[in-house]
């Protein structure tokens, strides 16, 4: 007869070794500490980031209206998806690559923002120059 008050039994094989690399194991992959968190690379480079990290749901970011939801989903869950869907050499390798995606995402945003500011200043100044050159 089964005793409902007996503590759960476990074996040594049930205990997850933190040194074991579980990346690329799909939903069964155990996430090591340091994998969870916001992914700027997945958020900003979603349609490029997704194939490189074997997270094909990221391609839905190209679909109108659905894309905005997918972008935020990738920002929240992107690092976990990348760990589960792609085999990484180590946790350090994973973090290094994801930091690189984030860095280039930031460079893209700052660059586009900077070009927009320059255009907002330069275009009206050029139009004023053309008007003065024509004698108007």
GROMACS .gro file of N, CA, C and O in nm:
model
  544
    1UNK      N    1   0.084  -0.118   0.000
    1UNK     CA    2   0.000   0.000   0.000
    1UNK      C    3   0.089   0.125   0.000
    1UNK      O    4   0.191   0.130   0.068
    2UNK      N    5   0.048   0.228  -0.074
    2UNK     CA    6   0.126   0.352  -0.086
    2UNK      C    7   0.096   0.446   0.029
    2UNK      O    8  -0.019   0.473   0.062
    3UNK      N    9   0.199   0.496   0.093
    3UNK     CA   10   0.185   0.589   0.204
    3UNK      C   11   0.185   0.731   0.149
    3UNK      O   12   0.288   0.779   0.100
    4UNK      N   13   0.075   0.807   0.157
    4UNK     CA   14   0.072   0.943   0.102
    4UNK      C   15   0.157   1.042   0.181
    4UNK      O   16   0.185   1.152   0.133
    5UNK      N   17   0.201   1.004   0.299
    5UNK     CA   18   0.281   1.095   0.381
    5UNK      C   19   0.431   1.069   0.369
    5UNK      O   20   0.510   1.133   0.436
    6UNK      N   21   0.467   0.978   0.283
    6UNK     CA   22   0.608   0.947   0.263
    6UNK      C   23   0.672   1.057   0.179
    6UNK      O   24   0.613   1.104   0.082
    7UNK      N   25   0.793   1.101   0.213
    7UNK     CA   26   0.857   1.205   0.133
    7UNK      C   27   0.887   1.154  -0.007
    7UNK      O   28   0.907   1.035  -0.028
    8UNK      N   29   0.892   1.244  -0.106
    8UNK     CA   30   0.923   1.200  -0.242
    8UNK      C   31   1.064   1.142  -0.250
    8UNK      O   32   1.157   1.191  -0.186
    9UNK      N   33   1.079   1.039  -0.329
    9UNK     CA   34   1.208   0.974  -0.346
    9UNK      C   35   1.274   1.024  -0.473
    9UNK      O   36   1.209   1.049  -0.573
   10UNK      N   37   1.403   1.038  -0.469
   10UNK     CA   38   1.478   1.080  -0.586
   10UNK      C   39   1.606   0.998  -0.593
   10UNK      O   40   1.652   0.944  -0.495
   11UNK      N   41   1.660   0.994  -0.712
   11UNK     CA   42   1.787   0.925  -0.731
   11UNK      C   43   1.891   1.028  -0.771
   11UNK      O   44   1.858   1.142  -0.806
   12UNK      N   45   2.015   0.990  -0.769
   12UNK     CA   46   2.122   1.081  -0.808
   12UNK      C   47   2.107   1.124  -0.954
   12UNK      O   48   2.139   1.236  -0.991
   13UNK      N   49   2.051   1.038  -1.038
   13UNK     CA   50   2.033   1.071  -1.179
   13UNK      C   51   1.931   1.183  -1.200
   13UNK      O   52   1.932   1.252  -1.301
   14UNK      N   53   1.840   1.204  -1.102
   14UNK     CA   54   1.740   1.309  -1.113
   14UNK      C   55   1.795   1.448  -1.085
   14UNK      O   56   1.736   1.548  -1.121
   15UNK      N   57   1.908   1.456  -1.016
   15UNK     CA   58   1.967   1.584  -0.980
   15UNK      C   59   2.044   1.637  -1.101
   15UNK      O   60   2.127   1.568  -1.160
   16UNK      N   61   2.016   1.763  -1.137
   16UNK     CA   62   2.080   1.824  -1.253
   16UNK      C   63   2.217   1.877  -1.214
   16UNK      O   64   2.231   1.952  -1.118
   17UNK      N   65   2.315   1.837  -1.289
   17UNK     CA   66   2.452   1.884  -1.268
   17UNK      C   67   2.466   2.021  -1.336
   17UNK      O   68   2.446   2.033  -1.456
   18UNK      N   69   2.499   2.127  -1.261
   18UNK     CA   70   2.508   2.260  -1.321
   18UNK      C   71   2.620   2.274  -1.423
   18UNK      O   72   2.621   2.367  -1.501
   19UNK      N   73   2.715   2.181  -1.425
   19UNK     CA   74   2.824   2.190  -1.522
   19UNK      C   75   2.788   2.126  -1.655
   19UNK      O   76   2.863   2.139  -1.751
   20UNK      N   77   2.674   2.058  -1.663
   20UNK     CA   78   2.633   1.993  -1.787
   20UNK      C   79   2.570   2.096  -1.879
   20UNK      O   80   2.485   2.174  -1.838
   21UNK      N   81   2.612   2.097  -2.004
   21UNK     CA   82   2.559   2.189  -2.103
   21UNK      C   83   2.430   2.130  -2.160
   21UNK      O   84   2.432   2.031  -2.232
   22UNK      N   85   2.316   2.193  -2.130
   22UNK     CA   86   2.186   2.144  -2.176
   22UNK      C   87   2.133   2.220  -2.296
   22UNK      O   88   2.018   2.202  -2.334
   23UNK      N   89   2.215   2.305  -2.354
   23UNK     CA   90   2.167   2.385  -2.466
   23UNK      C   91   2.131   2.297  -2.585
   23UNK      O   92   2.189   2.191  -2.606
   24UNK      N   93   2.034   2.343  -2.662
   24UNK     CA   94   1.993   2.271  -2.781
   24UNK      C   95   1.904   2.151  -2.755
   24UNK      O   96   1.872   2.077  -2.847
   25UNK      N   97   1.860   2.132  -2.632
   25UNK     CA   98   1.779   2.015  -2.598
   25UNK      C   99   1.629   2.041  -2.609
   25UNK      O  100   1.550   1.959  -2.568
   26UNK      N  101   1.590   2.156  -2.663
   26UNK     CA  102   1.449   2.186  -2.677
   26UNK      C  103   1.386   2.221  -2.544
   26UNK      O  104   1.449   2.276  -2.455
   27UNK      N  105   1.257   2.187  -2.531
   27UNK     CA  106   1.184   2.221  -2.408
   27UNK      C  107   1.238   2.148  -2.287
   27UNK      O  108   1.216   2.190  -2.174
   28UNK      N  109   1.308   2.038  -2.309
   28UNK     CA  110   1.362   1.961  -2.196
   28UNK      C  111   1.489   2.025  -2.139
   28UNK      O  112   1.537   1.983  -2.034
   29UNK      N  113   1.544   2.124  -2.206
   29UNK     CA  114   1.669   2.187  -2.161
   29UNK      C  115   1.648   2.258  -2.028
   29UNK      O  116   1.554   2.334  -2.011
   30UNK      N  117   1.737   2.231  -1.935
   30UNK     CA  118   1.736   2.299  -1.806
   30UNK      C  119   1.813   2.429  -1.824
   30UNK      O  120   1.925   2.430  -1.874
   31UNK      N  121   1.750   2.540  -1.784
   31UNK     CA  122   1.814   2.670  -1.800
   31UNK      C  123   1.911   2.696  -1.685
   31UNK      O  124   1.869   2.699  -1.569
   32UNK      N  125   2.039   2.715  -1.715
   32UNK     CA  126   2.133   2.748  -1.608
   32UNK      C  127   2.113   2.893  -1.563
   32UNK      O  128   2.055   2.973  -1.636
   33UNK      N  129   2.160   2.926  -1.445
   33UNK     CA  130   2.152   3.065  -1.401
   33UNK      C  131   2.226   3.156  -1.499
   33UNK      O  132   2.334   3.123  -1.545
   34UNK      N  133   2.167   3.268  -1.532
   34UNK     CA  134   2.230   3.362  -1.623
   34UNK      C  135   2.174   3.357  -1.764
   34UNK      O  136   2.213   3.437  -1.848
   35UNK      N  137   2.081   3.268  -1.790
   35UNK     CA  138   2.022   3.260  -1.924
   35UNK      C  139   1.897   3.347  -1.933
   35UNK      O  140   1.876   3.416  -2.031
   36UNK      N  141   1.816   3.346  -1.829
   36UNK     CA  142   1.692   3.424  -1.831
   36UNK      C  143   1.724   3.572  -1.830
   36UNK      O  144   1.824   3.616  -1.778
   37UNK      N  145   1.633   3.650  -1.889
   37UNK     CA  146   1.648   3.794  -1.889
   37UNK      C  147   1.609   3.853  -2.023
   37UNK      O  148   1.582   3.782  -2.120
   38UNK      N  149   1.604   3.983  -2.028
   38UNK     CA  150   1.565   4.057  -2.147
   38UNK      C  151   1.673   4.042  -2.254
   38UNK      O  152   1.791   4.048  -2.225
   39UNK      N  153   1.631   4.025  -2.379
   39UNK     CA  154   1.724   4.012  -2.490
   39UNK      C  155   1.707   4.129  -2.586
   39UNK      O  156   1.613   4.134  -2.664
   40UNK      N  157   1.800   4.223  -2.578
   40UNK     CA  158   1.795   4.337  -2.669
   40UNK      C  159   1.823   4.294  -2.812
   40UNK      O  160   1.769   4.351  -2.907
   41UNK      N  161   1.907   4.196  -2.830
   41UNK     CA  162   1.936   4.147  -2.965
   41UNK      C  163   1.812   4.090  -3.031
   41UNK      O  164   1.783   4.119  -3.147
   42UNK      N  165   1.736   4.009  -2.958
   42UNK     CA  166   1.613   3.951  -3.012
   42UNK      C  167   1.508   4.058  -3.032
   42UNK      O  168   1.429   4.052  -3.127
   43UNK      N  169   1.504   4.156  -2.946
   43UNK     CA  170   1.404   4.263  -2.956
   43UNK      C  171   1.431   4.354  -3.074
   43UNK      O  172   1.340   4.388  -3.150
   44UNK      N  173   1.557   4.394  -3.093
   44UNK     CA  174   1.591   4.493  -3.196
   44UNK      C  175   1.623   4.431  -3.332
   44UNK      O  176   1.598   4.493  -3.435
   45UNK      N  177   1.682   4.313  -3.334
   45UNK     CA  178   1.723   4.247  -3.459
   45UNK      C  179   1.638   4.123  -3.488
   45UNK      O  180   1.686   4.029  -3.551
   46UNK      N  181   1.514   4.121  -3.442
   46UNK     CA  182   1.432   4.001  -3.438
   46UNK      C  183   1.435   3.914  -3.562
   46UNK      O  184   1.460   3.795  -3.553
   47UNK      N  185   1.410   3.965  -3.679
   47UNK     CA  186   1.402   3.881  -3.800
   47UNK      C  187   1.539   3.833  -3.845
   47UNK      O  188   1.549   3.734  -3.918
   48UNK      N  189   1.646   3.898  -3.804
   48UNK     CA  190   1.781   3.851  -3.834
   48UNK      C  191   1.831   3.759  -3.722
   48UNK      O  192   1.893   3.657  -3.747
   49UNK      N  193   1.800   3.797  -3.599
   49UNK     CA  194   1.843   3.722  -3.482
   49UNK      C  195   1.784   3.581  -3.482
   49UNK      O  196   1.852   3.484  -3.447
   50UNK      N  197   1.657   3.569  -3.519
   50UNK     CA  198   1.584   3.442  -3.510
   50UNK      C  199   1.651   3.327  -3.587
   50UNK      O  200   1.677   3.222  -3.528
   51UNK      N  201   1.680   3.340  -3.716
   51UNK     CA  202   1.744   3.227  -3.786
   51UNK      C  203   1.882   3.191  -3.731
   51UNK      O  204   1.917   3.074  -3.725
   52UNK      N  205   1.959   3.290  -3.689
   52UNK     CA  206   2.092   3.263  -3.636
   52UNK      C  207   2.086   3.190  -3.502
   52UNK      O  208   2.182   3.124  -3.464
   53UNK      N  209   1.976   3.204  -3.432
   53UNK     CA  210   1.960   3.137  -3.303
   53UNK      C  211   1.859   3.023  -3.311
   53UNK      O  212   1.815   2.972  -3.207
   54UNK      N  213   1.822   2.984  -3.431
   54UNK     CA  214   1.729   2.873  -3.458
   54UNK      C  215   1.598   2.888  -3.381
   54UNK      O  216   1.543   2.793  -3.328
   55UNK      N  217   1.550   3.011  -3.377
   55UNK     CA  218   1.423   3.043  -3.311
   55UNK      C  219   1.331   3.097  -3.419
   55UNK      O  220   1.318   3.217  -3.437
   56UNK      N  221   1.268   3.008  -3.491
   56UNK     CA  222   1.196   3.044  -3.613
   56UNK      C  223   1.072   3.128  -3.588
   56UNK      O  224   1.025   3.196  -3.679
   57UNK      N  225   1.020   3.127  -3.467
   57UNK     CA  226   0.903   3.209  -3.438
   57UNK      C  227   0.935   3.358  -3.456
   57UNK      O  228   0.847   3.438  -3.481
   58UNK      N  229   1.062   3.393  -3.450
   58UNK     CA  230   1.103   3.532  -3.467
   58UNK      C  231   1.072   3.586  -3.605
   58UNK      O  232   1.062   3.707  -3.624
   59UNK      N  233   1.057   3.499  -3.703
   59UNK     CA  234   1.024   3.546  -3.838
   59UNK      C  235   0.882   3.601  -3.845
   59UNK      O  236   0.849   3.675  -3.939
   60UNK      N  237   0.800   3.570  -3.747
   60UNK     CA  238   0.665   3.628  -3.741
   60UNK      C  239   0.671   3.779  -3.714
   60UNK      O  240   0.571   3.847  -3.729
   61UNK      N  241   0.785   3.830  -3.675
   61UNK     CA  242   0.800   3.973  -3.654
   61UNK      C  243   0.782   4.051  -3.785
   61UNK      O  244   0.755   4.170  -3.783
   62UNK      N  245   0.794   3.982  -3.897
   62UNK     CA  246   0.776   4.046  -4.028
   62UNK      C  247   0.629   4.057  -4.067
   62UNK      O  248   0.596   4.125  -4.164
   63UNK      N  249   0.540   3.990  -3.994
   63UNK     CA  250   0.397   3.991  -4.026
   63UNK      C  251   0.333   4.114  -3.960
   63UNK      O  252   0.349   4.135  -3.839
   64UNK      N  253   0.262   4.195  -4.039
   64UNK     CA  254   0.198   4.315  -3.981
   64UNK      C  255   0.104   4.279  -3.866
   64UNK      O  256   0.036   4.177  -3.869
   65UNK      N  257   0.099   4.365  -3.768
   65UNK     CA  258   0.016   4.356  -3.648
   65UNK      C  259   0.060   4.245  -3.553
   65UNK      O  260   0.064   4.265  -3.433
   66UNK      N  261   0.091   4.128  -3.603
   66UNK     CA  262   0.139   4.019  -3.518
   66UNK      C  263   0.282   4.047  -3.477
   66UNK      O  264   0.325   4.011  -3.368
   67UNK      N  265   0.355   4.114  -3.565
   67UNK     CA  266   0.497   4.139  -3.542
   67UNK      C  267   0.528   4.213  -3.413
   67UNK      O  268   0.625   4.181  -3.345
   68UNK      N  269   0.446   4.309  -3.376
   68UNK     CA  270   0.473   4.387  -3.255
   68UNK      C  271   0.463   4.299  -3.131
   68UNK      O  272   0.541   4.313  -3.037
   69UNK      N  273   0.370   4.204  -3.133
   69UNK     CA  274   0.356   4.111  -3.021
   69UNK      C  275   0.478   4.019  -3.015
   69UNK      O  276   0.535   3.995  -2.909
   70UNK      N  277   0.520   3.970  -3.132
   70UNK     CA  278   0.634   3.879  -3.140
   70UNK      C  279   0.762   3.949  -3.095
   70UNK      O  280   0.845   3.889  -3.026
   71UNK      N  281   0.778   4.075  -3.130
   71UNK     CA  282   0.898   4.150  -3.092
   71UNK      C  283   0.911   4.156  -2.940
   71UNK      O  284   1.019   4.131  -2.886
   72UNK      N  285   0.803   4.186  -2.872
   72UNK     CA  286   0.809   4.192  -2.726
   72UNK      C  287   0.824   4.053  -2.664
   72UNK      O  288   0.893   4.037  -2.564
   73UNK      N  289   0.762   3.953  -2.725
   73UNK     CA  290   0.779   3.816  -2.677
   73UNK      C  291   0.926   3.774  -2.688
   73UNK      O  292   0.981   3.714  -2.596
   74UNK      N  293   0.989   3.807  -2.801
   74UNK     CA  294   1.130   3.774  -2.817
   74UNK      C  295   1.218   3.850  -2.719
   74UNK      O  296   1.319   3.798  -2.672
   75UNK      N  297   1.182   3.974  -2.690
   75UNK     CA  298   1.258   4.049  -2.592
   75UNK      C  299   1.254   3.983  -2.455
   75UNK      O  300   1.354   3.975  -2.385
   76UNK      N  301   1.137   3.930  -2.419
   76UNK     CA  302   1.119   3.868  -2.288
   76UNK      C  303   1.177   3.726  -2.284
   76UNK      O  304   1.247   3.688  -2.191
   77UNK      N  305   1.149   3.646  -2.386
   77UNK     CA  306   1.185   3.504  -2.385
   77UNK      C  307   1.298   3.467  -2.481
   77UNK      O  308   1.333   3.350  -2.492
   78UNK      N  309   1.355   3.563  -2.550
   78UNK     CA  310   1.453   3.533  -2.654
   78UNK      C  311   1.574   3.456  -2.607
   78UNK      O  312   1.618   3.361  -2.672
   79UNK      N  313   1.630   3.494  -2.495
   79UNK     CA  314   1.750   3.426  -2.445
   79UNK      C  315   1.718   3.280  -2.411
   79UNK      O  316   1.797   3.191  -2.442
   80UNK      N  317   1.603   3.256  -2.351
   80UNK     CA  318   1.565   3.118  -2.318
   80UNK      C  319   1.544   3.036  -2.446
   80UNK      O  320   1.587   2.921  -2.454
   81UNK      N  321   1.477   3.096  -2.544
   81UNK     CA  322   1.454   3.026  -2.670
   81UNK      C  323   1.586   2.993  -2.740
   81UNK      O  324   1.603   2.884  -2.795
   82UNK      N  325   1.678   3.088  -2.739
   82UNK     CA  326   1.807   3.065  -2.804
   82UNK      C  327   1.883   2.953  -2.734
   82UNK      O  328   1.947   2.870  -2.800
   83UNK      N  329   1.878   2.947  -2.601
   83UNK     CA  330   1.947   2.841  -2.527
   83UNK      C  331   1.886   2.705  -2.559
   83UNK      O  332   1.956   2.608  -2.578
   84UNK      N  333   1.754   2.701  -2.567
   84UNK     CA  334   1.686   2.573  -2.589
   84UNK      C  335   1.695   2.524  -2.733
   84UNK      O  336   1.692   2.404  -2.758
   85UNK      N  337   1.703   2.615  -2.829
   85UNK     CA  338   1.695   2.576  -2.970
   85UNK      C  339   1.829   2.558  -3.040
   85UNK      O  340   1.834   2.500  -3.147
   86UNK      N  341   1.936   2.610  -2.984
   86UNK     CA  342   2.066   2.602  -3.049
   86UNK      C  343   2.169   2.545  -2.952
   86UNK      O  344   2.166   2.575  -2.834
   87UNK      N  345   2.258   2.466  -3.004
   87UNK     CA  346   2.365   2.408  -2.921
   87UNK      C  347   2.477   2.512  -2.909
   87UNK      O  348   2.529   2.561  -3.008
   88UNK      N  349   2.513   2.544  -2.785
   88UNK     CA  350   2.618   2.640  -2.756
   88UNK      C  351   2.736   2.567  -2.695
   88UNK      O  352   2.720   2.465  -2.628
   89UNK      N  353   2.856   2.620  -2.714
   89UNK     CA  354   2.977   2.559  -2.658
   89UNK      C  355   2.975   2.560  -2.505
   89UNK      O  356   3.016   2.464  -2.441
   90UNK      N  357   2.928   2.672  -2.449
   90UNK     CA  358   2.924   2.687  -2.304
   90UNK      C  359   2.832   2.805  -2.271
   90UNK      O  360   2.790   2.879  -2.360
   91UNK      N  361   2.806   2.824  -2.143
   91UNK     CA  362   2.727   2.938  -2.100
   91UNK      C  363   2.800   3.068  -2.131
   91UNK      O  364   2.737   3.167  -2.171
   92UNK      N  365   2.931   3.068  -2.117
   92UNK     CA  366   3.010   3.188  -2.147
   92UNK      C  367   3.000   3.222  -2.295
   92UNK      O  368   2.987   3.339  -2.331
   93UNK      N  369   3.007   3.121  -2.380
   93UNK     CA  370   2.994   3.142  -2.524
   93UNK      C  371   2.856   3.199  -2.556
   93UNK      O  372   2.843   3.294  -2.633
   94UNK      N  373   2.753   3.143  -2.498
   94UNK     CA  374   2.616   3.191  -2.518
   94UNK      C  375   2.604   3.338  -2.478
   94UNK      O  376   2.552   3.420  -2.554
   95UNK      N  377   2.651   3.372  -2.358
   95UNK     CA  378   2.641   3.510  -2.310
   95UNK      C  379   2.722   3.606  -2.396
   95UNK      O  380   2.679   3.719  -2.422
   96UNK      N  381   2.839   3.563  -2.443
   96UNK     CA  382   2.922   3.647  -2.529
   96UNK      C  383   2.849   3.678  -2.660
   96UNK      O  384   2.845   3.793  -2.704
   97UNK      N  385   2.789   3.577  -2.721
   97UNK     CA  386   2.718   3.598  -2.848
   97UNK      C  387   2.595   3.686  -2.828
   97UNK      O  388   2.569   3.777  -2.907
   98UNK      N  389   2.520   3.662  -2.722
   98UNK     CA  390   2.400   3.743  -2.697
   98UNK      C  391   2.435   3.888  -2.663
   98UNK      O  392   2.364   3.980  -2.703
   99UNK      N  393   2.545   3.909  -2.593
   99UNK     CA  394   2.592   4.047  -2.567
   99UNK      C  395   2.629   4.116  -2.697
   99UNK      O  396   2.603   4.235  -2.715
  100UNK      N  397   2.688   4.042  -2.790
  100UNK     CA  398   2.724   4.098  -2.919
  100UNK      C  399   2.599   4.141  -2.997
  100UNK      O  400   2.597   4.248  -3.057
  101UNK      N  401   2.495   4.057  -2.995
  101UNK     CA  402   2.369   4.095  -3.059
  101UNK      C  403   2.313   4.222  -2.996
  101UNK      O  404   2.265   4.311  -3.067
  102UNK      N  405   2.319   4.231  -2.865
  102UNK     CA  406   2.267   4.350  -2.795
  102UNK      C  407   2.348   4.473  -2.831
  102UNK      O  408   2.291   4.580  -2.854
  103UNK      N  409   2.480   4.458  -2.836
  103UNK     CA  410   2.566   4.572  -2.870
  103UNK      C  411   2.534   4.625  -3.010
  103UNK      O  412   2.516   4.745  -3.029
  104UNK      N  413   2.521   4.536  -3.107
  104UNK     CA  414   2.491   4.580  -3.244
  104UNK      C  415   2.350   4.635  -3.254
  104UNK      O  416   2.324   4.726  -3.334
  105UNK      N  417   2.258   4.585  -3.174
  105UNK     CA  418   2.123   4.641  -3.172
  105UNK      C  419   2.125   4.784  -3.121
  105UNK      O  420   2.058   4.873  -3.176
  106UNK      N  421   2.203   4.809  -3.017
  106UNK     CA  422   2.216   4.943  -2.963
  106UNK      C  423   2.283   5.036  -3.065
  106UNK      O  424   2.241   5.151  -3.083
  107UNK      N  425   2.387   4.987  -3.132
  107UNK     CA  426   2.453   5.066  -3.236
  107UNK      C  427   2.355   5.103  -3.346
  107UNK      O  428   2.352   5.218  -3.394
  108UNK      N  429   2.271   5.009  -3.386
  108UNK     CA  430   2.170   5.036  -3.489
  108UNK      C  431   2.074   5.145  -3.445
  108UNK      O  432   2.049   5.241  -3.519
  109UNK      N  433   2.020   5.135  -3.324
  109UNK     CA  434   1.922   5.232  -3.275
  109UNK      C  435   1.986   5.371  -3.262
  109UNK      O  436   1.929   5.470  -3.305
  110UNK      N  437   2.103   5.377  -3.201
  110UNK     CA  438   2.170   5.506  -3.184
  110UNK      C  439   2.207   5.565  -3.320
  110UNK      O  440   2.191   5.685  -3.343
  111UNK      N  441   2.251   5.481  -3.413
  111UNK     CA  442   2.287   5.528  -3.546
  111UNK      C  443   2.167   5.584  -3.622
  111UNK      O  444   2.175   5.693  -3.680
  112UNK      N  445   2.057   5.514  -3.621
  112UNK     CA  446   1.937   5.561  -3.690
  112UNK      C  447   1.885   5.689  -3.625
  112UNK      O  448   1.846   5.784  -3.693
  113UNK      N  449   1.887   5.692  -3.492
  113UNK     CA  450   1.844   5.812  -3.420
  113UNK      C  451   1.934   5.930  -3.454
  113UNK      O  452   1.887   6.040  -3.479
  114UNK      N  453   2.065   5.907  -3.458
  114UNK     CA  454   2.160   6.013  -3.491
  114UNK      C  455   2.141   6.064  -3.634
  114UNK      O  456   2.145   6.185  -3.658
  115UNK      N  457   2.121   5.974  -3.728
  115UNK     CA  458   2.097   6.016  -3.867
  115UNK      C  459   1.967   6.095  -3.878
  115UNK      O  460   1.960   6.194  -3.951
  116UNK      N  461   1.866   6.054  -3.802
  116UNK     CA  462   1.740   6.128  -3.801
  116UNK      C  463   1.756   6.270  -3.750
  116UNK      O  464   1.701   6.364  -3.807
  117UNK      N  465   1.834   6.287  -3.644
  117UNK     CA  466   1.860   6.421  -3.589
  117UNK      C  467   1.937   6.505  -3.690
  117UNK      O  468   1.905   6.621  -3.712
  118UNK      N  469   2.040   6.444  -3.750
  118UNK     CA  470   2.117   6.518  -3.851
  118UNK      C  471   2.029   6.560  -3.969
  118UNK      O  472   2.040   6.673  -4.019
  119UNK      N  473   1.942   6.471  -4.013
  119UNK     CA  474   1.852   6.503  -4.124
  119UNK      C  475   1.756   6.614  -4.084
  119UNK      O  476   1.726   6.703  -4.165
  120UNK      N  477   1.706   6.610  -3.962
  120UNK     CA  478   1.613   6.713  -3.916
  120UNK      C  479   1.679   6.850  -3.909
  120UNK      O  480   1.612   6.953  -3.923
  121UNK      N  481   1.808   6.853  -3.890
  121UNK     CA  482   1.881   6.982  -3.887
  121UNK      C  483   1.927   7.021  -4.027
  121UNK      O  484   1.914   7.137  -4.068
  122UNK      N  485   1.982   6.925  -4.102
  122UNK     CA  486   2.044   6.956  -4.230
  122UNK      C  487   1.944   6.988  -4.341
  122UNK      O  488   1.969   7.078  -4.422
  123UNK      N  489   1.832   6.919  -4.348
  123UNK     CA  490   1.738   6.941  -4.458
  123UNK      C  491   1.679   7.082  -4.455
  123UNK      O  492   1.681   7.152  -4.557
  124UNK      N  493   1.627   7.130  -4.341
  124UNK     CA  494   1.578   7.268  -4.341
  124UNK      C  495   1.689   7.370  -4.366
  124UNK      O  496   1.667   7.473  -4.433
  125UNK      N  497   1.810   7.343  -4.315
  125UNK     CA  498   1.921   7.436  -4.339
  125UNK      C  499   1.955   7.441  -4.487
  125UNK      O  500   1.981   7.548  -4.543
  126UNK      N  501   1.953   7.326  -4.554
  126UNK     CA  502   1.982   7.322  -4.698
  126UNK      C  503   1.873   7.392  -4.777
  126UNK      O  504   1.902   7.464  -4.873
  127UNK      N  505   1.748   7.374  -4.738
  127UNK     CA  506   1.638   7.442  -4.807
  127UNK      C  507   1.650   7.593  -4.793
  127UNK      O  508   1.626   7.667  -4.887
  128UNK      N  509   1.690   7.638  -4.674
  128UNK     CA  510   1.713   7.782  -4.654
  128UNK      C  511   1.828   7.832  -4.741
  128UNK      O  512   1.821   7.941  -4.799
  129UNK      N  513   1.933   7.754  -4.753
  129UNK     CA  514   2.047   7.789  -4.837
  129UNK      C  515   2.004   7.801  -4.983
  129UNK      O  516   2.042   7.896  -5.052
  130UNK      N  517   1.924   7.707  -5.031
  130UNK     CA  518   1.878   7.710  -5.170
  130UNK      C  519   1.791   7.833  -5.194
  130UNK      O  520   1.803   7.899  -5.298
  131UNK      N  521   1.703   7.864  -5.099
  131UNK     CA  522   1.617   7.982  -5.115
  131UNK      C  523   1.699   8.112  -5.122
  131UNK      O  524   1.673   8.199  -5.203
  132UNK      N  525   1.801   8.121  -5.037
  132UNK     CA  526   1.887   8.241  -5.038
  132UNK      C  527   1.970   8.248  -5.165
  132UNK      O  528   1.991   8.356  -5.220
  133UNK      N  529   2.015   8.133  -5.216
  133UNK     CA  530   2.095   8.129  -5.339
  133UNK      C  531   2.012   8.173  -5.459
  133UNK      O  532   2.065   8.232  -5.553
  134UNK      N  533   1.887   8.143  -5.461
  134UNK     CA  534   1.798   8.182  -5.572
  134UNK      C  535   1.754   8.326  -5.560
  134UNK      O  536   1.692   8.380  -5.652
  135UNK      N  537   1.785   8.389  -5.452
  135UNK     CA  538   1.751   8.530  -5.433
  135UNK      C  539   1.612   8.548  -5.378
  135UNK      O  540   1.552   8.654  -5.391
  136UNK      N  541   1.559   8.443  -5.315
  136UNK     CA  542   1.421   8.450  -5.266
  136UNK      C  543   1.408   8.478  -5.125
  136UNK      O  544   1.443   8.533  -5.039
   0.00000   0.00000   0.00000
